[in-house]
Tab-separated table of C-alpha atoms in Angstrom:
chain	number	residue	atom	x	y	z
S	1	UNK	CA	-8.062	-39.326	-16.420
S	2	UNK	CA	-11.229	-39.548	-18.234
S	3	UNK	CA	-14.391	-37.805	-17.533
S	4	UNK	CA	-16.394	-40.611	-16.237
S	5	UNK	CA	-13.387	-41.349	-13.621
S	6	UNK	CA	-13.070	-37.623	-12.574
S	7	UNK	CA	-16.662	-38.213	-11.764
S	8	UNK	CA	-16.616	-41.155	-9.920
S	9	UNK	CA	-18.820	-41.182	-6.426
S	10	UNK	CA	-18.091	-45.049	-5.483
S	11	UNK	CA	-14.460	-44.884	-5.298
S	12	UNK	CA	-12.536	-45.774	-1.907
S	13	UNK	CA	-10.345	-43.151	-2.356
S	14	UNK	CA	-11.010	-38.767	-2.344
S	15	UNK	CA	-9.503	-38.469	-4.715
S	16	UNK	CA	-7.070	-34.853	-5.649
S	17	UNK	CA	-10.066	-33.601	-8.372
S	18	UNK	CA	-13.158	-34.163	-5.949
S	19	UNK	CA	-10.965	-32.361	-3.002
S	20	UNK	CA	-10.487	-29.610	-5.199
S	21	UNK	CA	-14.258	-29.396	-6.747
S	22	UNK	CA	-15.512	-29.502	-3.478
S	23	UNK	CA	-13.198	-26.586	-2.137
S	24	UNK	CA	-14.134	-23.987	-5.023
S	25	UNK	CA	-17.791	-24.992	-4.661
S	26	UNK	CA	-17.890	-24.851	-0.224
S	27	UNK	CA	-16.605	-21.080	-0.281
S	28	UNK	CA	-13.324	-22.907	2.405
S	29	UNK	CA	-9.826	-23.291	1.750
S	30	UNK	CA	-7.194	-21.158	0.273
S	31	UNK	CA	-7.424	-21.346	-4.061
S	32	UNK	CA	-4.612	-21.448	-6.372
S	33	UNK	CA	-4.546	-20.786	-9.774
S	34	UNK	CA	-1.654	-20.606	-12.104
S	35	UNK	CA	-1.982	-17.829	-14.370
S	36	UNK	CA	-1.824	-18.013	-18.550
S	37	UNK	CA	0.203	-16.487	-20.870
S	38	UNK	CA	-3.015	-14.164	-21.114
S	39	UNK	CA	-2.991	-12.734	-17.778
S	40	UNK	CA	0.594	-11.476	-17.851
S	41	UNK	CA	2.122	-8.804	-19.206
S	42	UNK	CA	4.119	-7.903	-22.525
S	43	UNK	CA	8.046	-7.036	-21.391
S	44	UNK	CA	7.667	-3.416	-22.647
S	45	UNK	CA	4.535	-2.618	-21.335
S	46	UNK	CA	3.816	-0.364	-18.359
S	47	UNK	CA	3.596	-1.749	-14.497
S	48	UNK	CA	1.067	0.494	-14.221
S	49	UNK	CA	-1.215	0.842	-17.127
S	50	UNK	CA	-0.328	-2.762	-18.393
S	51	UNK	CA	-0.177	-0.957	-22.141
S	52	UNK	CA	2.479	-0.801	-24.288
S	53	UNK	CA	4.875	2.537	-23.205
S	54	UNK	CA	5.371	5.335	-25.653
S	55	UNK	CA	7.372	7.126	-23.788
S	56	UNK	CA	9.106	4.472	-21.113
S	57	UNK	CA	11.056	5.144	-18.084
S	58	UNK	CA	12.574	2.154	-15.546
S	59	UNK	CA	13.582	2.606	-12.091
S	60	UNK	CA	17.292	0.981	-10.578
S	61	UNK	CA	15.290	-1.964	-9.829
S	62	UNK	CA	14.282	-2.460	-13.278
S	63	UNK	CA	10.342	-1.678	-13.277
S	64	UNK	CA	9.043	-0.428	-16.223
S	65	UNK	CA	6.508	2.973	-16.518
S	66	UNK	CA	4.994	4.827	-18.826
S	67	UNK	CA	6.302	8.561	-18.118
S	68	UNK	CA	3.173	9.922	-17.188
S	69	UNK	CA	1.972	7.092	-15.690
S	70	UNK	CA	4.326	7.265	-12.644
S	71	UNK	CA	4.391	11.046	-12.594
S	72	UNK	CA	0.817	10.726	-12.040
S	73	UNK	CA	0.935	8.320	-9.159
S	74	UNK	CA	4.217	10.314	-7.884
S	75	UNK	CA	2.101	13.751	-7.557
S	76	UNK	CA	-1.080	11.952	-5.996
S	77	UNK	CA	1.235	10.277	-3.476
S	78	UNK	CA	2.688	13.235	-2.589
S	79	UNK	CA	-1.114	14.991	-2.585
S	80	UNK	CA	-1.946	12.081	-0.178
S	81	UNK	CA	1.095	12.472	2.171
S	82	UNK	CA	0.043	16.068	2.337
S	83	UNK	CA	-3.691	15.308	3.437
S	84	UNK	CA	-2.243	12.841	5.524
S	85	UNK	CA	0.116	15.248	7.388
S	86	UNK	CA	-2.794	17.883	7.292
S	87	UNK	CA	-4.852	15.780	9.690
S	88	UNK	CA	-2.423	14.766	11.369
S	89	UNK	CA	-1.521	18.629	12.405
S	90	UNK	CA	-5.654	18.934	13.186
S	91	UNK	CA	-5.299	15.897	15.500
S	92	UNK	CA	-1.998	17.107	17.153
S	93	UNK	CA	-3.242	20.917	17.760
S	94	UNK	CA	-6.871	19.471	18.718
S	95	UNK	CA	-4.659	16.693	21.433
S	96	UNK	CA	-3.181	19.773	22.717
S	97	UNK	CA	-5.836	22.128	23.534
S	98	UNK	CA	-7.406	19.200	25.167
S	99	UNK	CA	-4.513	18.409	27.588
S	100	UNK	CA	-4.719	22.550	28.080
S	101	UNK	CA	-8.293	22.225	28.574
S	102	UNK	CA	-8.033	19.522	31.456
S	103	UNK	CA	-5.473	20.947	33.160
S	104	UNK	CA	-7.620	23.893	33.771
S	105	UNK	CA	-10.322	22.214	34.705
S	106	UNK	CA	-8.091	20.157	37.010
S	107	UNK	CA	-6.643	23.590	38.640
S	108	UNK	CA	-9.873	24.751	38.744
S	109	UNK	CA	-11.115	21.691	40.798
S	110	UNK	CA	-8.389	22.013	43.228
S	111	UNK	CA	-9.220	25.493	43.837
S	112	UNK	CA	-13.236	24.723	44.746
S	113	UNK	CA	-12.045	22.043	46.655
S	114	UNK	CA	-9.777	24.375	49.054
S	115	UNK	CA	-12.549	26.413	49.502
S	116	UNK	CA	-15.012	24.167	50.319
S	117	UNK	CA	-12.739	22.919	52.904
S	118	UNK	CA	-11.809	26.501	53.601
S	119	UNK	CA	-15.809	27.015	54.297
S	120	UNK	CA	-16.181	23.803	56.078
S	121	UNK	CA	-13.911	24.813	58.744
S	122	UNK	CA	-16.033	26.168	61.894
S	123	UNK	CA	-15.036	27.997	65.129
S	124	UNK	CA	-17.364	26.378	67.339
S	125	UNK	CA	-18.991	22.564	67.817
S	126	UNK	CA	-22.266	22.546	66.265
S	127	UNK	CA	-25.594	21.634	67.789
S	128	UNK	CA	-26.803	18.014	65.376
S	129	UNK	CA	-29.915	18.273	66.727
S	130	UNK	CA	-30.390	22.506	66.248
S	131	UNK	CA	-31.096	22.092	62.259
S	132	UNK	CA	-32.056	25.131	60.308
S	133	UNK	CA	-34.013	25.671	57.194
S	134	UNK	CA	-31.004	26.163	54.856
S	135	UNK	CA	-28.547	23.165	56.022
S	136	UNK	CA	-28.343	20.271	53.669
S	137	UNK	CA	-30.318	16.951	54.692
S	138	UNK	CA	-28.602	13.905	55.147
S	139	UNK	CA	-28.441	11.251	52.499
S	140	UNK	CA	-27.146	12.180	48.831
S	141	UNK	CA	-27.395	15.384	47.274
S	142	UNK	CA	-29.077	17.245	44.499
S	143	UNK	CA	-25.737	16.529	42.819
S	144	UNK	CA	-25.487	13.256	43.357
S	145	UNK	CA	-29.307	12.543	42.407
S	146	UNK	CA	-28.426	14.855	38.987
S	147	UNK	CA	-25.503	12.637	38.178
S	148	UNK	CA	-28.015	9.636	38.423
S	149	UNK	CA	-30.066	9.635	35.087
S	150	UNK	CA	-33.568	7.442	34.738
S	151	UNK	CA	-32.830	6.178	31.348
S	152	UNK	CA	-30.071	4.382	29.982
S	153	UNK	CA	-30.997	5.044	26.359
S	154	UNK	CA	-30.716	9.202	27.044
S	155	UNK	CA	-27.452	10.142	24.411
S	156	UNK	CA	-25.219	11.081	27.270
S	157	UNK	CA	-25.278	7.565	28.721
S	158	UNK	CA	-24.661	6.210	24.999
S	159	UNK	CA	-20.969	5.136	24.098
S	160	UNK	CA	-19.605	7.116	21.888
S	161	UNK	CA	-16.982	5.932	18.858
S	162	UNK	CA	-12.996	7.044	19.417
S	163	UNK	CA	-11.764	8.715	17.409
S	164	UNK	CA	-9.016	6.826	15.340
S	165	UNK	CA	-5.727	7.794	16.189
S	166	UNK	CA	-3.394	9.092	13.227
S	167	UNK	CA	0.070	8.545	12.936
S	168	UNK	CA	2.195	10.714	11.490
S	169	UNK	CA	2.529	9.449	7.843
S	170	UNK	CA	5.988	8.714	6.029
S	171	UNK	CA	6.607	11.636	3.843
S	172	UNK	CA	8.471	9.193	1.352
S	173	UNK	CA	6.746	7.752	-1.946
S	174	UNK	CA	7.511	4.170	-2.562
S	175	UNK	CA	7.516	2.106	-5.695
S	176	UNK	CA	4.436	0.371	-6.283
S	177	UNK	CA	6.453	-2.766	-7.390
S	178	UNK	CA	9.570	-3.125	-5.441
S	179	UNK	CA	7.972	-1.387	-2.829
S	180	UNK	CA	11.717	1.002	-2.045
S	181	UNK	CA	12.089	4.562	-2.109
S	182	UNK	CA	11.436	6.295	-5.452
S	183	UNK	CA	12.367	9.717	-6.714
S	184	UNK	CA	11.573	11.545	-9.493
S	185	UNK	CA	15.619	11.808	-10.472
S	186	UNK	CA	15.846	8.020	-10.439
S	187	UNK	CA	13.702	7.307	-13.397
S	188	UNK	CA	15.350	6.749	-16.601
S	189	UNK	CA	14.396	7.253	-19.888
S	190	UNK	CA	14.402	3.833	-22.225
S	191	UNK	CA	14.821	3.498	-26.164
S	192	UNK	CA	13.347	0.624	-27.790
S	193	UNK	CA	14.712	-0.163	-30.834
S	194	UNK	CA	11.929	-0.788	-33.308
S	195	UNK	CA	11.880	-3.955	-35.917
S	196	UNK	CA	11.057	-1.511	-38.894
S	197	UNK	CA	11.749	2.040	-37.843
S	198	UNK	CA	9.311	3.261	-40.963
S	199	UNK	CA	6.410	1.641	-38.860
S	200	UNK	CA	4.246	3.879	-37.020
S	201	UNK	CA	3.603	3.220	-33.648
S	202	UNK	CA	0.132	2.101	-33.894
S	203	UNK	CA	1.515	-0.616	-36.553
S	204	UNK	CA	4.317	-1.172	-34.165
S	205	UNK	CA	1.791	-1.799	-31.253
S	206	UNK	CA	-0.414	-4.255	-33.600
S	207	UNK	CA	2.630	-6.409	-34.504
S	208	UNK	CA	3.574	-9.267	-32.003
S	209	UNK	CA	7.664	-8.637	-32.752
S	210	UNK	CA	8.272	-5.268	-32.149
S	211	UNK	CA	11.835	-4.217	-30.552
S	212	UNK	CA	15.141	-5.606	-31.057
S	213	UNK	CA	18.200	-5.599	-29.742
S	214	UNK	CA	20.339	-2.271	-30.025
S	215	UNK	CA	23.469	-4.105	-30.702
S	216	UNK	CA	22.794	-7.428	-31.736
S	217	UNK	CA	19.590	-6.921	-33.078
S	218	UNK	CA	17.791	-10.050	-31.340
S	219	UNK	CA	14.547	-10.077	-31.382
S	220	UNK	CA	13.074	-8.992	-27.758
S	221	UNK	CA	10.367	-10.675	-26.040
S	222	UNK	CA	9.363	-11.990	-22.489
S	223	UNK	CA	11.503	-15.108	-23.356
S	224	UNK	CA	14.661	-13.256	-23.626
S	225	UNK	CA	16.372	-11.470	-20.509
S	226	UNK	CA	17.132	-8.248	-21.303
S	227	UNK	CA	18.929	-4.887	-19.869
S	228	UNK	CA	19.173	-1.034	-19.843
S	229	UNK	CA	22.089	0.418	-20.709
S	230	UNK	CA	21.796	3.538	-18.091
S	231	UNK	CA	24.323	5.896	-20.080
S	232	UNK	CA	22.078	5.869	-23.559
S	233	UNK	CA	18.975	3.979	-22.361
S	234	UNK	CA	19.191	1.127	-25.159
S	235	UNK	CA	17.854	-2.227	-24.272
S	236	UNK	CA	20.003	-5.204	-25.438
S	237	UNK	CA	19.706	-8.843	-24.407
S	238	UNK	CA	21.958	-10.158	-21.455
S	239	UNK	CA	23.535	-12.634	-23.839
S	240	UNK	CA	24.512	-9.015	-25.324
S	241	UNK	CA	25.862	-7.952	-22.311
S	242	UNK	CA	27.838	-10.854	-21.093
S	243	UNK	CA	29.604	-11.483	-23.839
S	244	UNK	CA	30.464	-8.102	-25.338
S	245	UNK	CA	29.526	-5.589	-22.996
S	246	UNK	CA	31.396	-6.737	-19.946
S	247	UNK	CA	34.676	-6.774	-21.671
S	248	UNK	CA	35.297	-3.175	-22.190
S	249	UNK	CA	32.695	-1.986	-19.850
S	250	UNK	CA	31.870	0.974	-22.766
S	251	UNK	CA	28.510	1.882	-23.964
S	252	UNK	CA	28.244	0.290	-27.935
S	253	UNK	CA	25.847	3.122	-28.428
S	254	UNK	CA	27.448	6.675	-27.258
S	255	UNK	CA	30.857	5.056	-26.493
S	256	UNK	CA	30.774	6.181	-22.758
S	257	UNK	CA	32.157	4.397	-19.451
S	258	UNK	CA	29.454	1.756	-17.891
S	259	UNK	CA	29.610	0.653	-14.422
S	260	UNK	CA	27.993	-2.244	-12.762
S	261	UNK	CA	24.827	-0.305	-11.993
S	262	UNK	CA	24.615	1.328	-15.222
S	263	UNK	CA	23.543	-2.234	-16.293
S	264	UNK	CA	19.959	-2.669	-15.302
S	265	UNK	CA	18.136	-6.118	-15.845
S	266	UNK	CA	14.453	-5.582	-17.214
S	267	UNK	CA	11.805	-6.936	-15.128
S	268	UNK	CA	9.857	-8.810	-18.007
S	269	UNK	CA	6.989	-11.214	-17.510
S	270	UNK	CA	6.466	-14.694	-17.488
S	271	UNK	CA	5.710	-16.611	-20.509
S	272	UNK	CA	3.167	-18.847	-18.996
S	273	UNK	CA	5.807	-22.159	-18.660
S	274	UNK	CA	6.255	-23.265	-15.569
S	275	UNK	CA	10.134	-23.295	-16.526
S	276	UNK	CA	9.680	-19.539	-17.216
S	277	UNK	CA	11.552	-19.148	-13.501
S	278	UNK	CA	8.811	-16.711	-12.349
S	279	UNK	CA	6.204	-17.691	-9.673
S	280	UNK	CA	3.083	-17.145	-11.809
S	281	UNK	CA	0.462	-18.573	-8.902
S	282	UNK	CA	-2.828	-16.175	-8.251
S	283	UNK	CA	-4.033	-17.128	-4.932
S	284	UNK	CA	-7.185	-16.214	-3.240
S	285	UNK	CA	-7.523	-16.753	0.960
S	286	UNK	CA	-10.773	-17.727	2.482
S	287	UNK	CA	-11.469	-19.019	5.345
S	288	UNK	CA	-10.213	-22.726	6.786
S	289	UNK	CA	-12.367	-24.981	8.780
S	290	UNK	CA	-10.145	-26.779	11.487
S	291	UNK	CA	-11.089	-29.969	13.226
């Protein structure tokens, strides 16, 4: 469509590019943008710190950290569960010596109120016309007239904010991909193999090619599927591992046993095609006007 019919104002039709100019400009509607091959991650880079991973770990699922990346966010996790659990405690020993509180107050009531019946209780009919100078009048008392403030703005007639309950907070840390439980003993170290192993890392980092396949020696990228070998921690390509692999089930690199979950697929990123097989949609919710 050209520019001068994208533009068009004396068309019969509303059309799909006025609909969606006039949604990103009104502030209504839900947006959707796919992303580019700029907004998404290299295959070896980390989850985390979206950089390239010196030294890489990957969890059963197949997420990709750097090391100290995911230490990081394991100990302030756990530093968060604690301060968590810590006010939770506080709010639990605070709930308590409230309930403590009232029920003393609530014994203590019962016991004034047996002896003012106790005191009420007379041995002879009284006189309601012989009135002394200390009986109470008639009509409500000085209690009653206390308990009855002039002002509503005075700060004990003011509502006051509850407090927010706490629950009591899981004491488990969770991935911050798959979202499942994650342990420190679950990671598992990974060993690129390098193009050119005299490169240095910076030069490594620079270069758009830079890991292979351990066995094969494909070249890796977020076009090819790849895997972790669990026993050694190579990555080779899943072409790799169906075809070779799977036959003997035996580690090509240290020659030891593999099992199915030895074999961990890499979560890799998109390559910005929509036949990539990834859903690479950013979406942004605002409100709806209904008729």
């Amino acid at each position: 469509m050209t520019r001068h019919g994208k533009n068009c104002t004396a068309g019969a039709v509303y059309t799909y590019h006025e609909k969606k100019k006039d949604t990103a400009a009104s502030g209504y509607g839900t947006q959707t943008v796919r992303l580019s091959k700029d907004a998404i991650k290299d295959f070896d880079c980390c989850c985390l710190s979206l950089q390239p991973c010196k030294d890489p770990v990957v969890t059963p699922d197949g997420y990709l950290y750097e090391k100290e990346a995911i230490l990081e966010y394991i100990l302030h996790q756990k530093k968060e569960i604690a301060r968590q659990m810590k006010a939770y405690e506080k709010q639990k020993n605070e709930k308590k010596a409230e309930m403590a509180e009232l029920s003393k107050a609530a014994k203590e009531s019962e016991v004034k109120s047996f002896l003012d019946k106790e005191l009420s209780i007379v041995s002879k009919p009284l006189n309601p016309f012989d009135r002394k100078e200390g009986d109470s009048q008639p009509g409500p008392s000085n209690e009653d007239k206390a308990k009855q403030l002039p002002s509503f703005w005075i700060p004990s007639l003011t509502p006051e904010a509850k407090t927010k309950v706490i629950q009591k907070p899981d004491k488990c840390v969770y991935c911050p991909m798959s979202g499942k439980p994650l342990k420190l003993k679950d990671l598992i170290p990974v060993h690129f193999t390098p193009v050119d192993s005299s490169v240095d890392r910076v030069g490594l980092i620079n270069r758009q090619d830079r890991y292979v396949c351990a066995v094969t020696r494909d070249m890796l990228g977020n076009s090819v599927p790849c895997a972790v070998l669990r026993p050694s921690g190579s990555v080779v390509t899943l072409e790799c591992v169906e075809r070779l692999i799977k036959k003997d089930m035996v580690d090509p690199v240290n020659g030891e046993k593999l099992t199915d979950k030895d074999i961990i697929v890499l979560q890799r990123g998109g390559t910005g095609f929509a036949g990539s097989g990834l859903g690479l949609e950013a979406k942004k919710s605002r409100p709806v006007m209904q008729a």
